Coordinates of C-alpha atoms in Angstrom, one line a residue:
Chain A
X1 CA 0.1 0.0 0.0
X2 CA 2.7 2.3 0.8
X3 CA 4.5 1.6 -2.4
X4 CA 1.4 2.4 -4.4
X5 CA 1.0 5.5 -2.4
X6 CA 4.6 6.5 -3.2
X7 CA 4.1 5.7 -6.8
X8 CA 1.2 8.0 -7.0
X9 CA 3.2 10.8 -5.3
X10 CA 6.0 10.5 -7.7
X11 CA 3.6 10.6 -10.6
X12 CA 1.7 13.3 -9.1
X13 CA 5.0 15.3 -8.9
X14 CA 6.3 14.3 -12.3
X15 CA 2.9 15.3 -13.7
X16 CA 2.8 18.6 -12.3
X17 CA 6.2 19.4 -13.5
X18 CA 5.6 18.0 -17.0
X19 CA 2.6 20.2 -17.5
X20 CA 4.8 23.3 -17.0
X21 CA 7.1 21.9 -19.9
X22 CA 6.3 21.2 -23.5
X23 CA 3.1 19.5 -24.4
X24 CA 4.7 16.5 -26.3
X25 CA 5.8 15.0 -22.8
X26 CA 2.1 14.9 -21.7
X27 CA 1.6 11.8 -24.0
X28 CA 4.4 10.1 -22.1
X29 CA 2.5 10.7 -18.9
X30 CA -0.6 9.0 -20.1
X31 CA -0.1 5.7 -18.0
X32 CA -0.6 7.7 -14.9
X33 CA -4.4 7.6 -15.6
X34 CA -4.4 3.9 -15.5
X35 CA -3.2 3.6 -12.0
X36 CA -6.2 2.2 -9.9
X37 CA -6.5 3.1 -6.4
X38 CA -6.9 0.2 -4.1
X39 CA -9.1 1.6 -1.3
X40 CA -10.5 4.7 0.3
X41 CA -7.6 5.4 2.7
X42 CA -4.9 5.5 -0.1
X43 CA -7.1 7.6 -2.2
X44 CA -7.3 10.2 0.6
X45 CA -3.7 10.1 1.1
X46 CA -3.1 10.4 -2.5
X47 CA -5.0 13.6 -2.7
X48 CA -2.8 14.8 0.0
X49 CA 0.3 13.7 -1.8
X50 CA -0.5 15.4 -5.0
X51 CA 0.2 18.5 -3.1
X52 CA 3.9 17.7 -2.6
X53 CA 4.9 19.7 -5.7
X54 CA 2.8 22.5 -4.6
X55 CA 3.9 22.5 -1.0
X56 CA 7.7 22.8 -2.0
X57 CA 7.6 26.4 -2.7
X58 CA 10.4 29.0 -2.0
X59 CA 10.5 30.9 1.3
X60 CA 12.3 34.2 1.4
X61 CA 14.6 36.2 3.5
X62 CA 15.5 40.0 4.1
X63 CA 18.9 41.2 3.0
X64 CA 21.7 39.8 5.1
X65 CA 19.2 37.9 7.3
X66 CA 18.5 34.2 7.8
X67 CA 15.6 34.3 10.3
X68 CA 12.4 32.5 8.9
X69 CA 9.8 35.1 8.3
X70 CA 6.4 34.8 10.0
X71 CA 4.7 34.7 6.6
X72 CA 6.7 31.6 5.6
X73 CA 6.0 29.5 8.6
X74 CA 2.6 28.2 6.9
X75 CA 4.8 27.0 4.0
X76 CA 7.3 25.1 6.2
X77 CA 4.2 23.7 8.2
X78 CA 2.9 22.3 4.9
X79 CA 6.2 20.7 4.0
X80 CA 6.6 19.3 7.4
X81 CA 3.1 17.8 7.3
X82 CA 3.7 15.9 4.0
X83 CA 7.1 14.8 5.4
X84 CA 5.7 13.4 8.5
X85 CA 2.8 11.8 6.8
X86 CA 5.0 10.0 4.3
X87 CA 8.3 8.8 5.9
X88 CA 9.8 8.1 2.4
X89 CA 9.9 11.8 1.5
X90 CA 13.3 13.5 1.8
X91 CA 13.9 17.0 0.7
X92 CA 17.0 19.1 -0.1
X93 CA 17.0 22.6 0.8
X94 CA 19.0 25.1 -1.2
X95 CA 20.1 28.3 0.4
X96 CA 20.5 31.3 -2.0
X97 CA 21.4 35.0 -1.8
X98 CA 21.0 38.1 -3.9
X99 CA 24.2 39.5 -5.7
X100 CA 24.8 42.4 -3.5
X101 CA 26.8 40.9 -0.8
X102 CA 30.3 39.2 -1.4
X103 CA 30.4 35.7 -2.7
X104 CA 32.1 34.0 0.2
X105 CA 30.0 35.6 2.9
X106 CA 27.0 34.7 0.8
X107 CA 27.9 31.2 0.7
X108 CA 27.9 31.2 4.5
X109 CA 24.7 33.1 4.5
X110 CA 23.1 30.7 2.1
X111 CA 24.2 27.8 4.2
X112 CA 22.5 29.5 7.2
X113 CA 19.4 30.2 5.4
X114 CA 19.0 26.5 4.3
X115 CA 19.8 25.3 7.9
X116 CA 17.2 27.8 9.4
X117 CA 14.6 26.1 7.2
X118 CA 15.9 22.7 8.1
X119 CA 15.9 23.7 12.0
X120 CA 12.3 24.9 11.6
X121 CA 11.2 21.6 9.9
X122 CA 12.9 19.6 12.6
X123 CA 11.1 21.6 15.4
X124 CA 7.9 20.5 13.6
X125 CA 8.9 16.8 14.0
X126 CA 10.7 16.0 10.7
X127 CA 13.8 13.9 11.4
X128 CA 17.1 15.6 10.4
X129 CA 18.2 12.5 8.4
X130 CA 15.6 13.3 5.6
X131 CA 16.7 16.8 5.2
X132 CA 19.8 17.7 3.0
X133 CA 21.1 21.2 2.7
X134 CA 23.3 23.0 0.3
X135 CA 24.4 26.5 -0.2
X136 CA 24.7 28.1 -3.5
X137 CA 25.4 31.6 -2.1
X138 CA 24.9 34.1 -5.1
X139 CA 26.0 31.6 -7.7
X140 CA 22.5 30.5 -9.0
X141 CA 20.2 33.5 -9.2
X142 CA 16.6 32.9 -10.6
X143 CA 16.4 36.5 -11.5
X144 CA 19.4 38.6 -13.0
X145 CA 18.2 42.3 -12.9
X146 CA 19.8 44.6 -10.4
X147 CA 16.7 45.8 -8.6
X148 CA 14.9 45.0 -5.3
X149 CA 12.2 42.9 -6.9
X150 CA 14.8 40.7 -8.4
X151 CA 17.0 40.5 -5.4
X152 CA 14.0 39.8 -3.1
X153 CA 13.3 36.8 -5.3
X154 CA 16.9 35.4 -5.1
X155 CA 17.1 35.6 -1.4
X156 CA 15.3 32.3 -1.0
X157 CA 15.4 28.7 0.4
X158 CA 14.4 26.4 -2.4
X159 CA 13.2 22.9 -1.8
X160 CA 13.4 20.0 -4.1
X161 CA 12.7 16.2 -3.4
X162 CA 15.9 14.5 -2.5
X163 CA 14.9 10.8 -3.2
Chain B
X1 CA 57.3 23.4 -14.1
X2 CA 57.6 26.5 -16.2
X3 CA 59.0 28.4 -13.3
X4 CA 61.7 25.7 -12.9
X5 CA 62.8 25.8 -16.5
X6 CA 63.0 29.6 -16.4
X7 CA 65.3 29.4 -13.3
X8 CA 67.5 26.9 -15.4
X9 CA 67.4 28.9 -18.6
X10 CA 67.8 32.4 -17.4
X11 CA 71.6 32.0 -16.6
X12 CA 73.0 34.8 -14.8
X13 CA 76.5 34.8 -15.8
X14 CA 77.8 36.8 -12.9
X15 CA 77.7 39.9 -10.8
X16 CA 80.9 41.9 -11.3
X17 CA 81.7 44.5 -8.8
X18 CA 83.8 47.3 -10.3
X19 CA 85.9 50.1 -9.0
X20 CA 84.4 50.4 -5.5
X21 CA 84.1 47.7 -2.9
X22 CA 81.5 49.6 -1.0
X23 CA 79.0 48.2 -3.5
X24 CA 78.5 45.3 -1.1
X25 CA 77.1 47.9 1.4
X26 CA 73.7 48.7 -0.1
X27 CA 72.7 52.4 -0.2
X28 CA 69.0 53.2 -0.2
X29 CA 68.4 55.5 -3.2
X30 CA 64.6 55.6 -2.9
X31 CA 62.9 55.4 0.4
X32 CA 59.8 53.6 -1.0
X33 CA 57.8 54.2 2.2
X34 CA 58.1 57.9 2.0
X35 CA 59.1 58.9 -1.4
X36 CA 59.6 62.6 -1.5
X37 CA 59.7 62.7 -5.3
X38 CA 60.1 60.4 -8.4
X39 CA 63.7 59.3 -8.7
X40 CA 65.1 60.9 -11.8
X41 CA 67.1 58.5 -14.0
X42 CA 68.4 58.2 -17.6
X43 CA 67.3 55.0 -19.3
X44 CA 69.1 54.1 -22.7
X45 CA 67.1 51.8 -25.0
X46 CA 68.5 48.4 -25.0
X47 CA 68.5 48.3 -28.8
X48 CA 66.7 50.0 -31.7
X49 CA 65.4 46.8 -33.3
X50 CA 62.1 45.2 -32.3
X51 CA 63.3 42.9 -29.5
X52 CA 65.5 45.8 -28.1
X53 CA 62.4 48.0 -28.0
X54 CA 60.3 45.2 -26.5
X55 CA 62.9 44.7 -23.7
X56 CA 63.0 48.4 -23.2
X57 CA 59.2 48.8 -23.0
X58 CA 58.6 45.9 -20.7
X59 CA 61.5 47.1 -18.1
X60 CA 60.2 50.7 -18.2
X61 CA 56.5 49.6 -17.7
X62 CA 57.6 47.6 -14.8
X63 CA 59.5 50.4 -13.2
X64 CA 56.7 53.0 -14.1
X65 CA 54.2 50.5 -12.4
X66 CA 55.7 51.6 -9.1
X67 CA 55.5 55.3 -9.9
X68 CA 58.8 55.8 -8.1
X69 CA 60.8 56.7 -11.1
X70 CA 60.9 59.5 -13.6
X71 CA 62.7 58.7 -16.9
X72 CA 64.3 61.9 -18.1
X73 CA 63.7 62.9 -21.7
X74 CA 66.4 61.3 -24.0
X75 CA 67.1 64.7 -25.7
X76 CA 68.9 65.7 -22.5
X77 CA 71.5 63.0 -22.8
X78 CA 74.8 64.4 -23.8
X79 CA 76.6 61.0 -23.6
X80 CA 76.4 58.3 -26.1
X81 CA 75.6 54.9 -24.7
X82 CA 78.9 53.7 -26.0
X83 CA 80.8 56.5 -24.1
X84 CA 82.3 55.9 -20.9
X85 CA 79.9 57.0 -17.9
X86 CA 80.8 60.4 -16.9
X87 CA 78.8 61.8 -14.0
X88 CA 79.5 65.4 -15.0
X89 CA 77.2 64.8 -18.0
X90 CA 74.2 64.2 -15.7
X91 CA 74.4 66.2 -12.5
X92 CA 73.5 69.5 -14.4
X93 CA 70.1 67.8 -15.2
X94 CA 69.6 66.6 -11.7
X95 CA 69.7 63.0 -13.1
X96 CA 70.7 60.6 -10.2
X97 CA 71.2 57.2 -12.0
X98 CA 72.0 56.0 -15.5
X99 CA 71.1 52.7 -17.0
X100 CA 72.9 51.5 -19.9
X101 CA 71.9 48.0 -21.3
X102 CA 72.7 46.2 -24.4
X103 CA 71.0 43.3 -26.0
X104 CA 72.4 40.9 -28.6
X105 CA 70.5 38.1 -30.1
X106 CA 72.1 34.7 -31.1
X107 CA 70.4 31.5 -30.6
X108 CA 69.6 33.1 -27.2
X109 CA 69.0 36.6 -26.0
X110 CA 71.9 38.1 -24.3
X111 CA 71.7 41.2 -22.2
X112 CA 74.1 43.2 -20.2
X113 CA 72.9 45.9 -17.8
X114 CA 74.9 48.6 -16.1
X115 CA 73.5 51.0 -13.6
X116 CA 75.4 53.9 -12.5
X117 CA 75.1 56.2 -9.5
X118 CA 75.7 59.7 -10.7
X119 CA 76.2 61.2 -7.2
X120 CA 78.7 58.8 -5.8
X121 CA 80.1 58.0 -9.5
X122 CA 80.0 54.4 -9.4
X123 CA 78.5 51.4 -10.7
X124 CA 75.7 49.8 -8.6
X125 CA 74.6 47.1 -10.8
X126 CA 76.5 45.2 -13.6
X127 CA 74.9 42.0 -14.5
X128 CA 74.6 39.7 -17.6
X129 CA 71.5 37.8 -18.5
X130 CA 70.8 35.0 -21.0
X131 CA 67.7 33.2 -22.0
X132 CA 65.5 31.9 -24.9
X133 CA 63.8 34.3 -27.1
X134 CA 60.3 33.1 -25.9
X135 CA 61.4 34.2 -22.3
X136 CA 62.1 37.7 -23.0
X137 CA 59.3 38.8 -20.7
X138 CA 60.8 36.7 -17.8
X139 CA 64.2 38.1 -18.5
X140 CA 62.9 41.6 -18.7
X141 CA 61.0 41.2 -15.3
X142 CA 64.2 39.9 -13.6
X143 CA 66.1 42.9 -14.9
X144 CA 63.4 45.2 -13.4
X145 CA 63.6 43.3 -10.2
X146 CA 67.3 43.8 -10.0
X147 CA 67.2 47.5 -10.8
X148 CA 64.5 48.0 -8.3
X149 CA 66.3 46.2 -5.7
X150 CA 69.5 48.1 -6.4
X151 CA 67.8 51.4 -5.8
X152 CA 65.4 50.7 -3.1
X153 CA 66.9 47.8 -1.2
X154 CA 63.6 46.1 -1.5
X155 CA 62.5 43.0 -3.5
X156 CA 60.6 43.9 -6.5
X157 CA 57.2 42.4 -7.7
X158 CA 57.9 42.2 -11.4
X159 CA 58.4 38.4 -11.5
X160 CA 55.2 37.8 -9.5
X161 CA 52.0 36.4 -10.8
X162 CA 48.3 36.6 -10.0
X163 CA 45.8 33.7 -9.8
X164 CA 42.2 34.3 -10.4
X165 CA 38.9 32.7 -11.5
X166 CA 37.3 33.3 -14.9
X167 CA 33.7 32.7 -15.8
X168 CA 33.7 33.1 -19.5
X169 CA 31.1 30.1 -19.9
X170 CA 28.9 28.2 -17.6
X171 CA 31.9 26.9 -15.7
X172 CA 34.6 28.6 -13.6
X173 CA 38.2 28.0 -14.3
X174 CA 41.5 28.9 -12.6
X175 CA 43.7 31.3 -14.5
X176 CA 47.3 32.6 -13.8
X177 CA 48.7 35.7 -15.3
X178 CA 51.8 37.9 -14.7
X179 CA 51.4 40.8 -12.4
X180 CA 51.0 43.0 -15.3
X181 CA 48.2 40.9 -16.8
X182 CA 50.3 39.5 -19.5
X183 CA 50.8 35.8 -20.3
X184 CA 47.4 34.5 -19.3
X185 CA 47.3 30.8 -18.7
X186 CA 44.4 28.8 -17.9
X187 CA 45.1 25.9 -15.4
X188 CA 43.4 22.6 -15.8
X189 CA 41.0 23.2 -13.0
X190 CA 37.4 23.8 -13.8
X191 CA 34.2 23.5 -11.9
X192 CA 30.6 24.7 -12.1
X193 CA 31.3 27.0 -9.1
X194 CA 34.4 28.4 -7.5
X195 CA 35.6 30.9 -4.9
X196 CA 38.8 32.9 -4.8
X197 CA 42.0 30.8 -4.8
X198 CA 44.6 31.3 -1.9
X199 CA 48.2 30.8 -2.4
X200 CA 51.0 29.3 0.0
X201 CA 53.8 31.9 0.8
X202 CA 56.2 30.2 -1.6
X203 CA 53.7 30.4 -4.5
X204 CA 54.0 26.7 -5.2
X205 CA 50.3 25.8 -4.5
X206 CA 46.8 27.1 -4.2
X207 CA 43.8 26.1 -2.1
X208 CA 40.4 26.8 -3.7
X209 CA 36.9 25.8 -2.8
X210 CA 34.7 24.7 -5.6
X211 CA 31.5 22.9 -6.2
X212 CA 29.8 20.6 -8.8
X213 CA 26.5 21.6 -7.6
X214 CA 26.1 18.9 -4.8
X215 CA 29.0 19.8 -2.4
X216 CA 31.5 22.5 -1.6
X217 CA 35.0 20.9 -1.2
X218 CA 38.5 22.3 -0.9
X219 CA 40.9 21.5 -3.5
X220 CA 44.9 21.6 -3.4
X221 CA 46.2 22.8 -6.8
X222 CA 50.0 22.1 -7.3
X223 CA 51.2 24.8 -9.6
X224 CA 54.4 23.1 -10.5
X225 CA 52.6 19.9 -11.6
X226 CA 49.5 21.6 -12.6
X227 CA 47.6 19.0 -10.9
X228 CA 44.8 19.3 -8.3
X229 CA 43.3 16.9 -5.6
X230 CA 40.3 17.3 -3.3
X231 CA 41.7 17.8 0.1
X232 CA 38.8 18.5 2.4
X233 CA 35.1 17.6 2.1
X234 CA 32.4 17.3 4.5
X235 CA 28.6 18.3 4.7
X236 CA 27.8 21.9 4.6
X237 CA 29.9 24.5 2.9
X238 CA 33.8 24.2 3.0
X239 CA 35.7 27.1 1.9
X240 CA 39.5 27.6 1.5
X241 CA 41.0 30.4 3.8
X242 CA 44.6 31.1 4.0
X243 CA 47.9 29.3 4.2
X244 CA 50.1 29.6 7.2
X245 CA 53.8 30.5 6.4
X246 CA 54.9 26.9 6.7
X247 CA 52.8 26.0 3.7
X248 CA 51.6 22.8 5.3
X249 CA 48.7 24.2 7.2
X250 CA 45.9 26.4 6.4
X251 CA 42.9 27.9 7.9
X252 CA 39.5 27.4 6.4
X253 CA 35.7 27.6 7.0
X254 CA 33.3 24.6 7.3
X255 CA 29.7 24.4 8.4
X256 CA 30.1 20.6 8.9
X257 CA 28.7 20.9 12.4
X258 CA 26.2 23.7 12.1
X259 CA 26.8 27.3 11.2
X260 CA 30.1 28.2 9.5
X261 CA 33.1 28.0 11.7
X262 CA 37.0 28.4 11.2
X263 CA 39.2 25.5 11.3
X264 CA 42.8 24.6 10.9
X265 CA 44.0 21.9 8.6
X266 CA 47.2 20.1 8.4
X267 CA 48.0 18.8 5.0
X268 CA 50.6 16.2 6.0
X269 CA 48.5 14.6 8.9
X270 CA 45.0 15.4 7.3
X271 CA 44.0 16.5 10.8
X272 CA 41.6 19.2 11.4
X273 CA 41.5 21.6 14.5
X274 CA 38.6 23.8 15.3
X275 CA 39.3 27.5 16.0
X276 CA 35.9 29.1 16.5
X277 CA 32.7 27.5 17.9
X278 CA 29.6 29.6 18.1
X279 CA 26.1 30.0 16.6
X280 CA 27.3 33.0 14.2
X281 CA 28.8 32.9 10.8
X282 CA 32.6 32.8 11.1
X283 CA 34.2 33.0 7.7
X284 CA 37.1 34.1 5.3
X285 CA 40.1 33.8 7.7
X286 CA 43.4 35.5 6.8
X287 CA 46.5 34.9 8.7
X288 CA 48.8 37.6 10.1
X289 CA 52.5 37.5 8.6
X290 CA 53.7 36.0 12.0
X291 CA 51.0 33.5 11.9
X292 CA 49.9 34.3 15.5
X293 CA 46.6 35.9 14.4
X294 CA 43.6 35.5 12.2
X295 CA 41.3 38.1 10.8
X296 CA 38.0 36.9 9.8
X297 CA 34.3 37.9 9.3
X298 CA 31.7 37.3 11.9
X299 CA 28.0 38.6 12.1
X300 CA 27.9 38.2 15.8
X301 CA 27.2 42.1 16.1
X302 CA 24.2 41.4 13.9
X303 CA 25.9 42.4 10.7
X304 CA 29.2 41.1 9.1
X305 CA 32.3 42.8 10.4
X306 CA 35.9 42.2 10.4
X307 CA 37.4 40.7 13.7
X308 CA 40.9 39.5 14.9
X309 CA 41.5 36.6 17.1
X310 CA 44.6 34.6 17.9
X311 CA 45.4 31.3 16.2
X312 CA 43.8 29.4 19.0
X313 CA 40.6 31.3 18.8
X314 CA 41.0 33.5 21.9
X315 CA 41.2 37.2 22.5
X316 CA 38.8 38.1 19.8
X317 CA 38.5 41.8 19.0
X318 CA 36.5 43.8 16.5
X319 CA 38.3 45.8 13.8
X320 CA 35.6 47.6 11.7
X321 CA 32.8 49.8 13.2
X322 CA 31.9 51.8 10.3
X323 CA 29.0 50.5 8.0
X324 CA 26.9 47.4 8.3
X325 CA 28.6 45.1 5.8
X326 CA 32.4 44.4 6.0
X327 CA 33.9 41.3 4.5
X328 CA 36.7 39.7 2.5
X329 CA 39.7 40.7 4.9
X330 CA 43.2 40.3 3.5
X331 CA 46.1 40.8 6.0
X332 CA 49.1 42.8 4.4
X333 CA 52.2 40.5 4.2
X334 CA 54.3 43.3 5.6
X335 CA 52.5 45.1 8.4
X336 CA 49.5 45.7 10.6
X337 CA 47.3 46.7 7.7
X338 CA 44.0 44.7 6.6
X339 CA 42.2 45.3 3.3
X340 CA 38.7 44.5 3.0
X341 CA 35.5 45.2 1.2
X342 CA 32.8 47.3 2.8
X343 CA 29.4 48.2 1.6
X344 CA 28.5 51.8 1.2
X345 CA 25.4 53.1 -0.6
X346 CA 24.6 49.5 -1.7
X347 CA 28.0 49.0 -3.4
X348 CA 31.1 47.2 -2.2
X349 CA 34.3 49.2 -2.0
X350 CA 37.8 48.5 -0.9
X351 CA 39.0 49.7 2.3
X352 CA 42.0 49.6 4.4
X353 CA 42.4 49.9 8.2
X354 CA 45.1 49.3 10.8
X355 CA 44.6 45.9 12.7
X356 CA 43.4 48.1 15.8
X357 CA 40.8 49.5 13.6
X358 CA 42.3 53.0 13.3
X359 CA 43.2 54.9 10.1
X360 CA 40.5 53.3 8.1
X361 CA 40.3 54.6 4.4
X362 CA 38.1 54.1 1.6
X363 CA 40.2 53.4 -1.6
X364 CA 37.7 53.0 -4.4
X365 CA 34.3 54.5 -5.3
X366 CA 33.6 53.6 -8.9
X367 CA 31.1 50.5 -9.4
X368 CA 31.6 47.4 -7.1
X369 CA 35.1 46.6 -6.0
X370 CA 35.7 43.4 -4.1
X371 CA 38.2 40.6 -3.5
X372 CA 41.3 42.6 -2.3
X373 CA 44.7 40.7 -2.1
X374 CA 48.0 42.5 -1.4
X375 CA 51.3 42.2 -3.6
X376 CA 54.0 40.2 -1.8
X377 CA 55.8 43.6 -1.0
X378 CA 52.5 45.0 0.5
X379 CA 52.6 48.1 -1.7
X380 CA 49.9 47.1 -4.1
X381 CA 46.3 45.7 -4.0
X382 CA 44.9 43.6 -6.7
X383 CA 41.0 43.4 -6.8
X384 CA 37.8 42.8 -8.8
X385 CA 35.8 45.7 -10.2
X386 CA 32.6 46.0 -12.4
X387 CA 33.3 49.7 -13.0
X388 CA 33.4 48.9 -16.8
X389 CA 30.6 46.5 -16.9
X390 CA 31.8 42.8 -16.4
X391 CA 33.7 41.9 -13.2
X392 CA 37.5 41.9 -14.1
X393 CA 40.9 42.3 -12.5
X394 CA 42.4 45.7 -11.4
X395 CA 45.3 46.9 -9.3
X396 CA 46.1 50.0 -7.3
X397 CA 48.7 51.1 -4.7
X398 CA 47.8 50.3 -1.3
X399 CA 47.0 54.1 -1.0
X400 CA 44.4 53.7 -3.5
X401 CA 46.4 55.5 -6.3
X402 CA 46.9 54.5 -10.0
X403 CA 43.8 52.3 -10.3
X404 CA 44.0 50.4 -13.5
X405 CA 42.6 47.3 -15.1
X406 CA 45.3 44.6 -15.9
X407 CA 43.2 41.7 -17.3
X408 CA 42.2 41.9 -20.9
X409 CA 39.2 44.3 -21.7
X410 CA 35.9 42.5 -21.2
X411 CA 37.5 39.4 -19.8
X412 CA 35.2 38.1 -17.1
X413 CA 37.2 37.4 -14.0
X414 CA 37.1 37.6 -10.2
X415 CA 38.8 36.6 -7.0
X416 CA 42.4 37.6 -7.6
X417 CA 45.2 36.3 -5.3
X418 CA 48.7 37.8 -5.6
X419 CA 51.4 35.1 -5.5
X420 CA 55.1 35.6 -4.2
X421 CA 56.4 34.4 -7.5

């Protein structure tokens, strides 16, 4: 049962990703419609797991800060809920910074951002063994304009499934 | 490897002392720490042909780089180069030294250099050099070093190199160049992400942190063999810091047990010793010339500032109090001066301060200026600037004068480290 559940979860995640990409890949995703759900309980969990792709959204930080913002705690709670519900889920947290600081310090700052997110998930009951972290400092911006709107988007912790 | 062959090929045939045995007792012609004026000297071209002009230009550019010399116009020269040196031909023009050099080319390049002291009427440098034609720049820089040392009593920097990182594509790669930006050479070390390299005092190796996207590891790059090996890896970030003078130990940053802290690594034994241990970010360690102290960055005041502690992690004191973002400390190899980058009006600028925090000075104000590294004689700072668009490599004096780009125009580069050779 757990395996089917996991399979669904993976499909749901892949499907949500594939939709954002080119349409030709949607055909390859067809078999996901053929998966039959064994019972009520799994179906309920599957509905929950469909949300994994959606719950792994970026949280953001103020310049030169690594404290979790009040407004991002709901995001972390949602991630923790999914991870607690399914012990097979591991995540990798990437810490990122904007370009304004210097690169070495930003590497340390990004590391602390990733670790701040990790610590928060742990206080919500997620075991540390299922949370990996890496800092990219200012090396991998998602936005390259030199303005506050862009910098704000780059100052983030980004979550990806790690298994 | 290259360095070794140069040492072998540039055969110094001999230092010949003429007329005055006092030559052994060095006289200081230029007090470099407090030059009252540029030192007036005559400089004959080595030869009129292309190679002679090339040699002349390289040596003159080297000496001009220091801004300590003034080459008097050739129209004032009464003496022919082939004439015997006669101080009376020079004293009326206030010229204090005369350089006469000759170059002859056979299968090798042969150069003779004679440097005369006008005031004391004696020769202060008489030396022959020989090397392959392809080593003209190496030979020229050695001549510049000898002239500089004869006049200042200090070692020149003209044979030194600068290591840095280029990001011309999606990857980062280590590059070496001469101190004047010439003879760029890519090293076979390329990674997706890379931080600034740090050199051992003897210039034989670098430590550099790099990542392939999964892990930040510290690599040891052997500059003679042009080989590299991963020397430290753990979870979290691992960032190369600075070699101790023995070349066998270095300080570095790791977040292997939580937030970034500073450690000491012993290359021979592969042992790691923790230096800092607290909740704050402690990063970017740089060692004092006597290796007793470490300057580093910590955010324990709420913002990143420069601190100094002893090598065991005790007696920590704060150095910077201005601004709210001071990072990238570099300790001068010759004194109690620290260069660092400080953010002012949203841009990073190079500053210097005494190790007690006094005499802090802003040296740059155009664009972003980062990654300061001192020349081996402590008289210059190499750094990264984006004042012309892309980040690239600049130099200036430690006082902030004569700021100029040395890497090629438009060449994307950062993280310079000035080597001792």
